[in-house]
Coordinates of C-alpha atoms in Angstrom, one line a residue:
M1 CA -0.1 0.1 0.0
S2 CA 1.5 3.2 -1.1
V3 CA 0.5 6.2 1.4
R4 CA 1.7 10.1 0.1
R5 CA 2.9 11.4 3.2
P6 CA 5.1 14.9 3.3
A7 CA 8.6 15.1 4.7
F8 CA 8.5 16.2 8.1
R9 CA 11.2 19.3 7.5
V10 CA 8.8 21.4 5.6
L11 CA 5.5 19.9 6.5
A12 CA 3.9 18.6 9.7
V13 CA 1.2 19.9 11.8
G14 CA 1.0 23.2 10.1
L15 CA 1.7 24.2 6.7
V16 CA 2.0 27.9 5.7
L17 CA 2.4 27.7 2.0
A18 CA 0.4 31.0 0.7
A19 CA 3.9 32.4 -0.3
L20 CA 3.8 30.9 -4.0
A21 CA 0.6 33.0 -4.7
T22 CA 1.6 35.8 -3.1
S23 CA 5.5 35.5 -3.5
C24 CA 5.4 36.5 0.3
T25 CA 2.9 34.8 2.6
S26 CA 4.0 32.5 5.6
D27 CA 6.1 29.8 6.8
D28 CA 8.3 27.1 5.2
G29 CA 5.9 25.1 5.8
D30 CA 5.0 22.3 7.4
D31 CA 3.8 23.0 9.3
G32 CA 5.4 26.2 6.0
A33 CA 3.8 29.4 5.2
T34 CA 4.7 33.3 4.7
A35 CA 4.4 36.9 3.9
P36 CA 6.1 40.1 2.7
D37 CA 6.6 43.8 3.1
A38 CA 4.5 46.0 4.8
T39 CA 5.6 48.2 7.5
E40 CA 2.4 49.9 8.4
T41 CA -0.9 48.3 9.8
S42 CA -2.9 47.3 7.0
V43 CA -6.3 49.3 6.5
A44 CA -9.3 49.2 4.2
V45 CA -9.1 52.1 1.7
E46 CA -11.3 53.7 -1.1
T47 CA -10.5 53.6 -4.5
N48 CA -9.7 57.2 -5.1
H49 CA -6.2 57.1 -4.7
D50 CA -6.2 61.0 -4.0
D51 CA -7.0 60.1 -0.5
Q52 CA -4.3 57.5 0.1
S53 CA -1.3 57.1 1.6
P54 CA 1.4 56.0 -1.0
S55 CA 2.0 52.8 0.9
V56 CA -1.5 51.5 0.4
V57 CA -1.9 52.4 -3.5
S58 CA -1.8 49.6 -6.0
A59 CA -0.7 50.4 -9.8
V60 CA -3.1 47.6 -10.8
A61 CA -6.9 48.9 -10.4
I62 CA -9.7 46.8 -9.8
P63 CA -12.4 47.9 -12.1
D64 CA -16.1 48.0 -10.9
G65 CA -17.6 44.8 -11.4
Q66 CA -14.2 42.5 -11.5
I67 CA -14.8 41.3 -7.6
D68 CA -18.4 40.3 -8.7
A69 CA -17.1 38.6 -12.1
A70 CA -14.4 36.6 -9.9
L71 CA -17.3 35.5 -7.4
A72 CA -19.3 34.4 -10.5
Q73 CA -16.4 31.9 -11.7
L74 CA -15.7 30.8 -8.2
P75 CA -18.1 27.5 -8.4
E76 CA -16.4 26.3 -11.5
I77 CA -12.7 26.7 -10.4
I78 CA -13.7 24.9 -7.3
E79 CA -15.2 22.1 -9.1
E80 CA -12.6 21.7 -11.5
M81 CA -9.6 21.8 -9.3
Q82 CA -11.5 19.5 -6.8
A83 CA -12.0 17.2 -9.7
R84 CA -8.2 17.3 -10.7
S85 CA -6.8 16.8 -7.1
G86 CA -9.2 14.0 -6.2
V87 CA -9.9 15.5 -2.6
P88 CA -13.2 14.5 -1.3
G89 CA -14.4 17.5 0.4
V90 CA -14.1 21.3 0.0
A91 CA -15.8 24.3 1.5
V92 CA -15.4 27.9 0.7
A93 CA -16.6 31.2 2.0
V94 CA -15.9 34.8 0.9
V95 CA -16.5 38.1 2.7
H96 CA -16.6 41.4 0.8
D97 CA -17.5 44.7 2.6
D98 CA -18.5 42.9 5.9
E99 CA -21.1 40.7 4.0
V100 CA -20.7 37.1 3.4
V101 CA -21.1 37.1 -0.4
F102 CA -20.3 33.2 -1.2
A103 CA -20.6 30.3 1.0
E104 CA -20.7 26.6 -0.8
G105 CA -19.8 23.2 0.0
Y106 CA -18.6 20.3 -2.6
G107 CA -18.1 16.7 -2.2
V108 CA -18.3 14.6 0.5
R109 CA -17.3 14.3 4.1
S110 CA -16.1 11.1 4.1
T111 CA -15.7 8.4 1.1
D112 CA -16.8 5.9 3.4
T113 CA -20.4 7.5 3.8
D114 CA -20.5 10.0 1.1
E115 CA -22.6 12.4 3.1
P116 CA -22.3 15.7 1.4
V117 CA -20.3 18.5 2.5
D118 CA -22.0 21.8 3.2
T119 CA -21.3 25.3 4.6
D120 CA -22.0 24.0 8.0
T121 CA -19.8 20.9 8.0
V122 CA -16.9 21.3 10.5
F123 CA -13.1 20.6 9.3
Q124 CA -10.1 20.5 11.3
I125 CA -8.5 23.8 10.1
A126 CA -5.1 22.8 11.4
S127 CA -2.7 25.8 11.4
L128 CA -5.3 28.1 10.4
S129 CA -5.7 27.7 14.5
K130 CA -2.9 30.3 14.8
P131 CA -4.6 33.4 13.4
V132 CA -7.6 32.4 15.3
S133 CA -5.6 32.2 18.4
A134 CA -3.6 35.2 17.7
T135 CA -7.1 36.9 17.6
A136 CA -8.1 35.6 20.7
M137 CA -4.6 36.7 22.3
A138 CA -5.4 40.4 20.9
S139 CA -8.8 40.6 22.7
L140 CA -7.0 39.7 26.0
V141 CA -4.2 42.3 25.2
G142 CA -6.9 44.8 24.6
K143 CA -8.5 44.1 28.0
G144 CA -5.1 44.5 29.8
E145 CA -5.2 40.9 30.8
I146 CA -1.8 40.4 29.2
A147 CA 0.5 42.2 26.8
W148 CA 2.2 41.1 23.9
D149 CA 5.9 41.7 25.2
D150 CA 5.1 40.1 28.5
P151 CA 7.7 37.7 29.1
V152 CA 6.5 34.2 29.1
V153 CA 8.3 33.4 32.7
E154 CA 6.1 35.9 34.1
H155 CA 3.0 33.9 34.1
L156 CA 4.7 30.6 33.4
P157 CA 7.5 30.4 36.0
G158 CA 8.4 26.9 35.1
F159 CA 8.8 27.8 31.5
A160 CA 12.6 27.3 30.2
L161 CA 14.5 27.1 27.0
S162 CA 18.0 25.8 26.8
D163 CA 19.6 29.3 27.1
P164 CA 18.8 31.1 30.6
V165 CA 19.1 34.7 29.2
T166 CA 16.3 33.9 26.3
T167 CA 14.3 32.2 28.9
Q168 CA 13.9 35.5 31.0
L169 CA 13.5 37.5 27.8
V170 CA 11.2 35.7 25.5
T171 CA 7.8 37.4 25.1
V172 CA 4.3 36.2 24.0
A173 CA 4.9 38.0 20.9
D174 CA 8.2 36.5 20.2
L175 CA 6.5 32.8 20.3
F176 CA 3.7 34.1 18.2
S177 CA 6.1 35.4 15.5
H178 CA 8.4 32.3 15.7
R179 CA 11.4 34.2 16.6
S180 CA 12.5 32.5 19.9
G181 CA 15.4 30.7 18.4
L182 CA 13.3 27.4 18.8
P183 CA 14.3 25.0 16.0
D184 CA 11.7 24.4 13.2
H185 CA 8.5 22.3 14.4
A186 CA 10.0 21.9 17.9
G187 CA 8.3 19.3 19.8
D188 CA 6.3 17.9 17.2
L189 CA 8.0 14.6 17.3
L190 CA 7.2 14.4 20.9
E191 CA 3.7 14.9 20.1
D192 CA 3.6 11.9 17.7
L193 CA 5.2 9.8 20.6
G194 CA 2.3 10.6 22.6
Y195 CA 3.5 13.1 25.2
D196 CA 0.8 15.7 26.0
R197 CA 1.1 19.4 26.0
T198 CA 2.7 19.7 29.5
A199 CA 5.4 17.1 28.8
V200 CA 6.4 18.6 25.6
L201 CA 6.6 22.2 26.7
E202 CA 8.8 20.9 29.8
R203 CA 11.0 19.2 27.1
L204 CA 11.7 22.4 25.1
R205 CA 14.5 23.3 27.5
F206 CA 16.6 20.5 25.6
L207 CA 16.7 21.8 22.3
P208 CA 19.5 24.0 20.9
L209 CA 18.6 27.6 20.1
D210 CA 19.3 29.5 16.9
A211 CA 19.6 33.6 17.3
F212 CA 17.0 35.0 19.4
R213 CA 14.8 37.5 17.5
D214 CA 17.0 37.2 14.8
S215 CA 16.1 34.0 13.2
Y216 CA 12.4 32.3 12.0
A217 CA 11.7 28.9 12.6
Y218 CA 8.0 27.8 12.8
T219 CA 7.1 26.1 16.0
N220 CA 3.5 24.9 17.1
F221 CA 4.6 24.4 20.5
G222 CA 6.3 27.7 20.9
L223 CA 2.9 29.5 20.3
T224 CA 1.4 26.8 22.6
A225 CA 3.5 27.9 25.1
A226 CA 2.5 31.7 24.8
A227 CA -1.1 30.6 24.9
E228 CA -0.5 28.7 28.0
A229 CA 1.0 32.0 29.6
A230 CA -2.4 33.5 28.7
A231 CA -4.2 30.9 30.0
A232 CA -2.4 31.1 33.4
A233 CA -2.8 35.0 33.5
V234 CA -6.3 34.6 33.1
G235 CA -6.6 31.8 35.3
T236 CA -8.6 29.5 32.7
E237 CA -8.0 27.1 30.0
W238 CA -7.0 28.1 26.5
A239 CA -9.8 26.7 24.8
D240 CA -12.3 28.6 27.1
I241 CA -10.3 31.8 26.2
V242 CA -10.7 31.0 22.6
Q243 CA -14.4 30.3 23.2
Q244 CA -15.3 33.4 25.2
E245 CA -13.2 35.9 23.3
V246 CA -14.0 34.7 19.6
F247 CA -16.3 31.9 18.8
D248 CA -19.1 33.1 21.4
P249 CA -19.2 36.8 20.5
L250 CA -19.0 36.0 16.6
G251 CA -22.0 33.2 17.0
M252 CA -19.3 30.3 15.8
S253 CA -21.3 27.9 17.2
S254 CA -19.8 25.1 15.2
S255 CA -16.2 25.9 16.2
S256 CA -14.2 24.7 19.1
D257 CA -10.4 24.4 20.2
R258 CA -11.1 21.0 21.9
F259 CA -10.7 17.8 19.8
A260 CA -13.7 16.0 21.5
D261 CA -16.0 18.8 20.1
Y262 CA -14.9 18.0 16.5
E263 CA -15.3 14.2 17.3
A264 CA -18.8 15.0 18.7
R265 CA -20.2 16.7 15.6
E266 CA -22.7 14.9 13.7
N267 CA -21.9 17.0 10.6
K268 CA -17.9 16.9 10.3
A269 CA -15.4 16.0 7.7
A270 CA -13.4 13.2 8.2
T271 CA -9.5 13.5 7.3
H272 CA -8.4 11.5 4.2
V273 CA -5.0 10.5 2.8
E274 CA -4.2 9.2 -0.9
V275 CA -3.4 5.8 -1.1
D276 CA -2.9 4.3 -4.6
G277 CA -4.7 6.9 -5.9
E278 CA -7.7 6.6 -3.7
W279 CA -8.5 8.8 -1.2
Q280 CA -9.4 7.0 2.2
P281 CA -10.3 8.0 5.9
L282 CA -7.4 6.1 7.4
Y283 CA -6.2 8.1 10.4
V284 CA -7.4 10.2 13.3
R285 CA -5.7 13.5 14.0
Q286 CA -5.9 14.2 17.6
P287 CA -4.2 17.7 18.1
D288 CA -5.1 18.8 21.5
A289 CA -1.4 19.0 22.5
Q290 CA -0.8 21.9 20.4
S291 CA -4.8 23.0 19.9
P292 CA -3.7 26.7 20.2
A293 CA -1.4 26.3 17.2
G294 CA -3.5 23.4 15.2
G295 CA -6.3 22.1 16.9
V296 CA -9.3 24.3 16.0
S297 CA -12.1 22.9 14.2
S298 CA -14.5 25.2 12.5
S299 CA -17.0 25.5 9.3
A300 CA -17.0 27.8 6.2
N301 CA -19.8 29.9 7.7
D302 CA -18.2 30.1 11.0
M303 CA -15.1 31.0 9.5
A304 CA -16.7 33.7 7.5
Q305 CA -17.7 35.6 10.9
W306 CA -14.2 35.6 11.7
L307 CA -13.1 36.9 8.3
R308 CA -15.5 39.8 8.9
L309 CA -14.1 40.5 12.3
R310 CA -10.5 40.6 11.1
L311 CA -11.3 42.7 8.1
A312 CA -13.3 45.3 10.1
E313 CA -10.2 45.7 12.5
G314 CA -11.9 43.9 15.6
T315 CA -15.5 45.5 14.9
Y316 CA -18.3 42.9 14.5
D317 CA -22.3 43.9 13.5
G318 CA -21.2 47.8 14.6
D319 CA -19.7 46.6 18.1
Q320 CA -15.8 47.2 18.6
L321 CA -15.1 43.5 20.1
I322 CA -11.4 43.7 20.0
D323 CA -9.1 46.7 20.8
P324 CA -7.8 47.5 17.0
E325 CA -4.6 48.6 18.2
A326 CA -3.8 45.0 20.0
L327 CA -5.3 43.5 16.5
A328 CA -3.2 45.6 14.5
A329 CA 0.0 44.1 16.1
T330 CA -0.7 40.9 14.8
T331 CA -0.6 42.1 11.1
T332 CA 2.4 43.9 11.5
P333 CA 5.5 42.3 10.2
Q334 CA 7.6 40.9 13.2
S335 CA 9.8 38.1 11.7
L336 CA 11.6 37.5 8.2
S337 CA 10.0 34.3 7.2
G338 CA 11.1 34.4 3.6
P339 CA 14.4 36.0 2.9
P340 CA 14.3 36.9 -1.0
A341 CA 16.7 34.3 -3.1
T342 CA 17.5 37.2 -5.6
P343 CA 17.7 40.9 -5.3
D344 CA 14.5 41.2 -7.4
A345 CA 12.4 38.7 -4.9
R346 CA 9.9 40.0 -2.6
S347 CA 10.5 38.8 1.1
G348 CA 8.4 37.0 3.2
F349 CA 7.2 38.3 6.8
Y350 CA 5.2 37.0 9.6
G351 CA 3.3 38.8 12.1
L352 CA 1.7 37.5 15.2
G353 CA 0.0 34.0 14.1
I354 CA -0.5 35.2 10.3
G355 CA 1.5 36.0 7.4
V356 CA 1.7 39.5 6.2
G357 CA 3.2 40.6 3.0
N358 CA 2.8 42.1 -0.5
D359 CA 1.4 40.4 -3.2
W360 CA 2.5 41.0 -7.0
T361 CA 0.0 43.7 -7.4
G362 CA 1.4 45.6 -4.4
R363 CA -1.4 45.2 -2.2
V364 CA -1.0 44.0 1.3
R365 CA -2.3 40.4 1.6
L366 CA -2.7 38.7 4.9
S367 CA -2.7 34.7 4.5
H368 CA -1.8 31.5 6.2
S369 CA -2.3 27.9 5.4
G370 CA -2.9 24.7 7.4
A371 CA -2.3 21.1 6.7
F372 CA -2.3 17.9 8.4
A373 CA -0.5 15.2 6.9
L374 CA -3.1 12.8 8.2
G375 CA -5.6 14.5 6.0
A376 CA -6.4 18.2 6.1
A377 CA -5.5 21.2 4.2
T378 CA -6.8 24.8 4.7
V379 CA -6.1 28.6 3.6
I380 CA -6.9 32.2 4.2
N381 CA -6.2 34.9 2.1
L382 CA -7.5 38.3 2.9
L383 CA -6.9 41.7 1.0
P384 CA -7.5 44.6 3.5
S385 CA -7.5 47.1 1.0
E386 CA -10.5 45.8 -0.8
D387 CA -12.2 44.5 2.5
L388 CA -12.1 41.2 0.8
G389 CA -11.2 37.7 2.3
I390 CA -11.4 33.7 1.3
V391 CA -11.5 30.9 3.3
V392 CA -11.0 27.2 1.8
L393 CA -11.6 24.2 4.0
T394 CA -10.7 20.6 2.7
N395 CA -10.7 17.2 4.1
G396 CA -7.4 16.0 2.2
M397 CA -3.9 15.7 3.0
P398 CA -2.1 18.7 1.4
V399 CA -1.8 18.7 -2.6
G400 CA -2.1 22.5 -2.9
L401 CA -5.9 22.2 -3.6
P402 CA -7.0 25.0 -0.9
E403 CA -4.1 27.3 -1.8
A404 CA -4.7 26.9 -5.3
I405 CA -8.5 27.9 -5.4
A406 CA -7.8 31.2 -3.1
A407 CA -4.8 32.3 -5.6
T408 CA -6.8 31.6 -8.4
F409 CA -9.8 33.6 -7.2
M410 CA -7.4 36.6 -6.0
D411 CA -5.9 36.6 -9.6
L412 CA -9.5 37.0 -11.0
V413 CA -10.2 39.7 -8.5
E414 CA -7.0 41.8 -9.3
T415 CA -6.3 41.5 -12.7
G416 CA -9.4 39.8 -14.2
E417 CA -7.3 36.9 -15.5
V418 CA -5.7 33.5 -14.1
E419 CA -2.0 34.1 -14.1
R420 CA -1.0 30.6 -13.9
D421 CA -2.3 27.1 -13.2
W422 CA -1.9 27.4 -9.4
L423 CA -3.0 23.7 -8.7
D424 CA -0.1 22.5 -10.8
G425 CA 2.2 25.3 -9.2
Y426 CA 1.1 24.3 -5.5
G427 CA 1.3 20.5 -6.4
A428 CA 4.7 20.8 -7.4
V429 CA 5.7 22.7 -4.1
M430 CA 3.5 19.8 -2.0
A431 CA 5.6 17.2 -4.3
Q432 CA 8.7 18.3 -2.9
M433 CA 7.6 17.6 0.7
F434 CA 6.7 14.1 0.0
V435 CA 10.3 13.1 0.0
N436 CA 11.8 10.9 2.7
P437 CA 15.1 12.1 3.7
S438 CA 16.3 8.8 5.3
V439 CA 19.4 7.2 4.0
L440 CA 17.4 4.0 3.4
A441 CA 14.7 6.0 1.3
D442 CA 14.2 4.0 -2.1
E443 CA 17.3 1.7 -1.0
Q444 CA 17.1 -2.1 -1.3
P445 CA 18.6 -4.0 1.7
P446 CA 22.0 -5.1 0.7
A447 CA 22.2 -8.7 -1.1
F448 CA 25.1 -9.7 1.3
P449 CA 24.6 -8.0 4.5
A450 CA 26.9 -8.3 7.5
P451 CA 24.9 -10.5 10.0
A452 CA 23.4 -8.9 13.2
R453 CA 24.8 -9.8 16.3
A454 CA 23.0 -12.1 18.9
P455 CA 19.5 -10.2 20.2
E456 CA 21.3 -9.8 23.5
A457 CA 24.1 -7.5 22.2
Y458 CA 21.0 -4.9 21.6
L459 CA 18.4 -5.8 24.4
G460 CA 17.9 -3.1 27.1
T461 CA 16.7 0.3 28.1
Y462 CA 18.4 3.4 26.6
A463 CA 17.7 7.1 28.0
N464 CA 17.4 10.4 26.3
D465 CA 16.4 13.6 28.2
Y466 CA 14.3 14.9 25.3
Y467 CA 12.6 11.8 23.9
G468 CA 12.5 9.7 27.3
P469 CA 13.3 6.0 27.3
L470 CA 13.9 3.6 24.5
G471 CA 13.4 0.2 25.1
V472 CA 14.8 -2.9 22.8
V473 CA 13.1 -6.1 23.7
V474 CA 12.5 -9.6 21.6
E475 CA 8.9 -10.5 20.8
G476 CA 7.4 -13.3 19.1
E477 CA 9.3 -15.5 17.1
G478 CA 12.7 -13.9 18.0
R479 CA 11.7 -10.2 16.4
L480 CA 13.7 -7.4 17.7
V481 CA 11.4 -4.4 18.8
M482 CA 11.9 -1.1 19.6
T483 CA 9.7 0.7 22.2
L484 CA 9.3 4.7 22.4
G485 CA 7.0 7.2 24.2
P486 CA 5.2 7.6 27.5
A487 CA 2.8 4.8 26.6
P488 CA 5.5 2.7 24.9
E489 CA 4.6 2.1 21.1
S490 CA 6.4 -0.7 19.6
F491 CA 8.3 -0.7 16.2
L492 CA 9.7 -3.7 14.4
L493 CA 13.3 -3.7 13.8
T494 CA 14.2 -5.1 10.5
H495 CA 17.8 -6.0 10.0
W496 CA 19.6 -4.1 7.3
D497 CA 23.4 -4.4 7.6
G498 CA 25.6 -5.4 10.4
D499 CA 24.4 -3.0 13.3
R500 CA 22.0 -1.2 11.2
F501 CA 18.2 -1.7 11.4
A502 CA 15.2 -0.1 9.4
Y503 CA 11.8 0.6 10.8
E504 CA 8.6 2.5 10.1
P505 CA 7.9 5.4 12.0
T506 CA 4.3 6.4 12.8
G507 CA 2.1 9.6 13.3
E508 CA 1.8 13.0 11.6
N509 CA 5.4 13.3 10.5
A510 CA 6.0 9.9 9.6
V511 CA 7.4 9.8 5.9
G512 CA 8.4 6.2 5.6
I513 CA 11.4 3.8 6.2
S514 CA 14.2 5.0 8.8
E515 CA 17.2 3.8 10.2
V516 CA 18.5 2.9 13.8
T517 CA 21.8 2.2 14.4
F518 CA 23.4 0.9 17.2
E519 CA 27.2 1.7 18.4
M520 CA 29.0 -1.2 20.2
G521 CA 31.2 -1.4 22.8
P522 CA 34.4 -3.4 23.2
D523 CA 32.6 -6.1 24.9
G524 CA 30.3 -6.5 22.1
Q525 CA 27.2 -4.9 23.5
A526 CA 25.4 -1.9 22.1
T527 CA 26.2 1.3 24.2
T528 CA 23.9 3.9 22.1
A529 CA 21.1 3.7 19.5
R530 CA 20.7 6.4 17.1
V531 CA 17.3 6.8 15.7
E532 CA 17.7 8.6 12.3
F533 CA 14.0 10.0 12.2
L534 CA 14.4 11.5 15.6
D535 CA 17.7 13.0 15.2
R536 CA 16.9 16.4 14.1
N537 CA 19.0 19.0 15.9
G538 CA 21.2 16.2 16.8
L539 CA 18.8 14.6 19.5
G540 CA 18.3 11.3 18.3
T541 CA 21.0 9.5 20.4
F542 CA 20.0 7.2 22.9
T543 CA 22.5 6.0 25.8
R544 CA 21.9 2.5 27.2
T545 CA 21.5 2.3 31.0
S546 CA 20.5 -1.1 31.6

């Protein structure tokens, strides 16, 4: 069975990939995304340039009726791209001038049931949780409950990173903008092994750090730590904060930050992966450990209300629900997420939980993508100058469909023409993520391997501060098995060559076969085990203790 899965380095829990469309939107990735240049808070403007600041003017005019024409073509775009991609279900909403001007569902919630998707179907929105969480945080900031510049340790005294100075200085804003120095997708592999939120956050102190506030690395659990700081400051759970500050005021009755609520919905979209050309609902993605960064579930109708709030700078149905200054901080570039590859390329920037950039017409575009390798892909694009936003939710693993729908629609909005085949373009980007970086990938076992030692040479317990214990035991008819995680999961070790073995990782970030190598002592007993898949940042070596 061939299951298409993305490589961890670029895509894990959260993919932020609007950059191809804007040449400037959010992360790497993965779990990347992106955005470019805007030094001022974006604001809605009139089409008369005489009253505009030069920083908000685009030389590419949008004639009267062009947005309506784009909306008229949107159903055909969605249907054609969905058919080409094979993704089972899609829900799309568009907001313009504070009105929901388009909301439609397409396809099925699950290929097992063929129940139709509608605009109230609840999807796991993956990393679109980040801009939703940033909205909730801005609401708290506006009320004086917390400040963007509050050090995290002020509210979470036990929080620590590997550098004590950074530990004392790192703020809520640093973690929401991915500039803390934590490595890319820090903590995600711990979540895959079954560690809960508390355990993952405690282990961040073992990770090496890059330059503080001078580097960008997309981290689900960094942002989650900031949300936990806010929860401690307020004295309640983060999921309750999002409910009280965002979902309830906007009437988002189908939305939640808890997986149990998603599971209980009758009208929900299952997650799907492509297996040998067929889309199947094989996996369940339980993201509670990092829910502030990737655990929200919502519908197209609900997300349309959130778009209205964001485009109206915190106003909803005439009421100022969120302080505009606190909210504006989220759309101010904080980190350089996409350095230009050439002098003529636009840069990518990240605000607080959202990509902030300039598209190729010169307009500010706010964006974020979300993705679960286990079967979800989503995107938002906002053009504040036109008071326009689109959200696309899908129930298939990331193949570029939501980004392509949004980018094609925005082309029609801004120029009246489709500039390129965006599904091919994003598909090519996604294809690069489905590459297994293991030294064993696409290799055949040696025809004449050096023999393994007797099982006793490898059996025992191996320690690792970050990942916890690793066990090697014999099960069944002499099968060598590796165990990992707080509720130990077993992985069959298949001999490859000498003291090298192969195994198959599992979870959101699994990409196929990987290697386990034992280092042997002079007595012929293993002293260490290096797990290649876990060796990001040099932390994949376990030392034998018994």
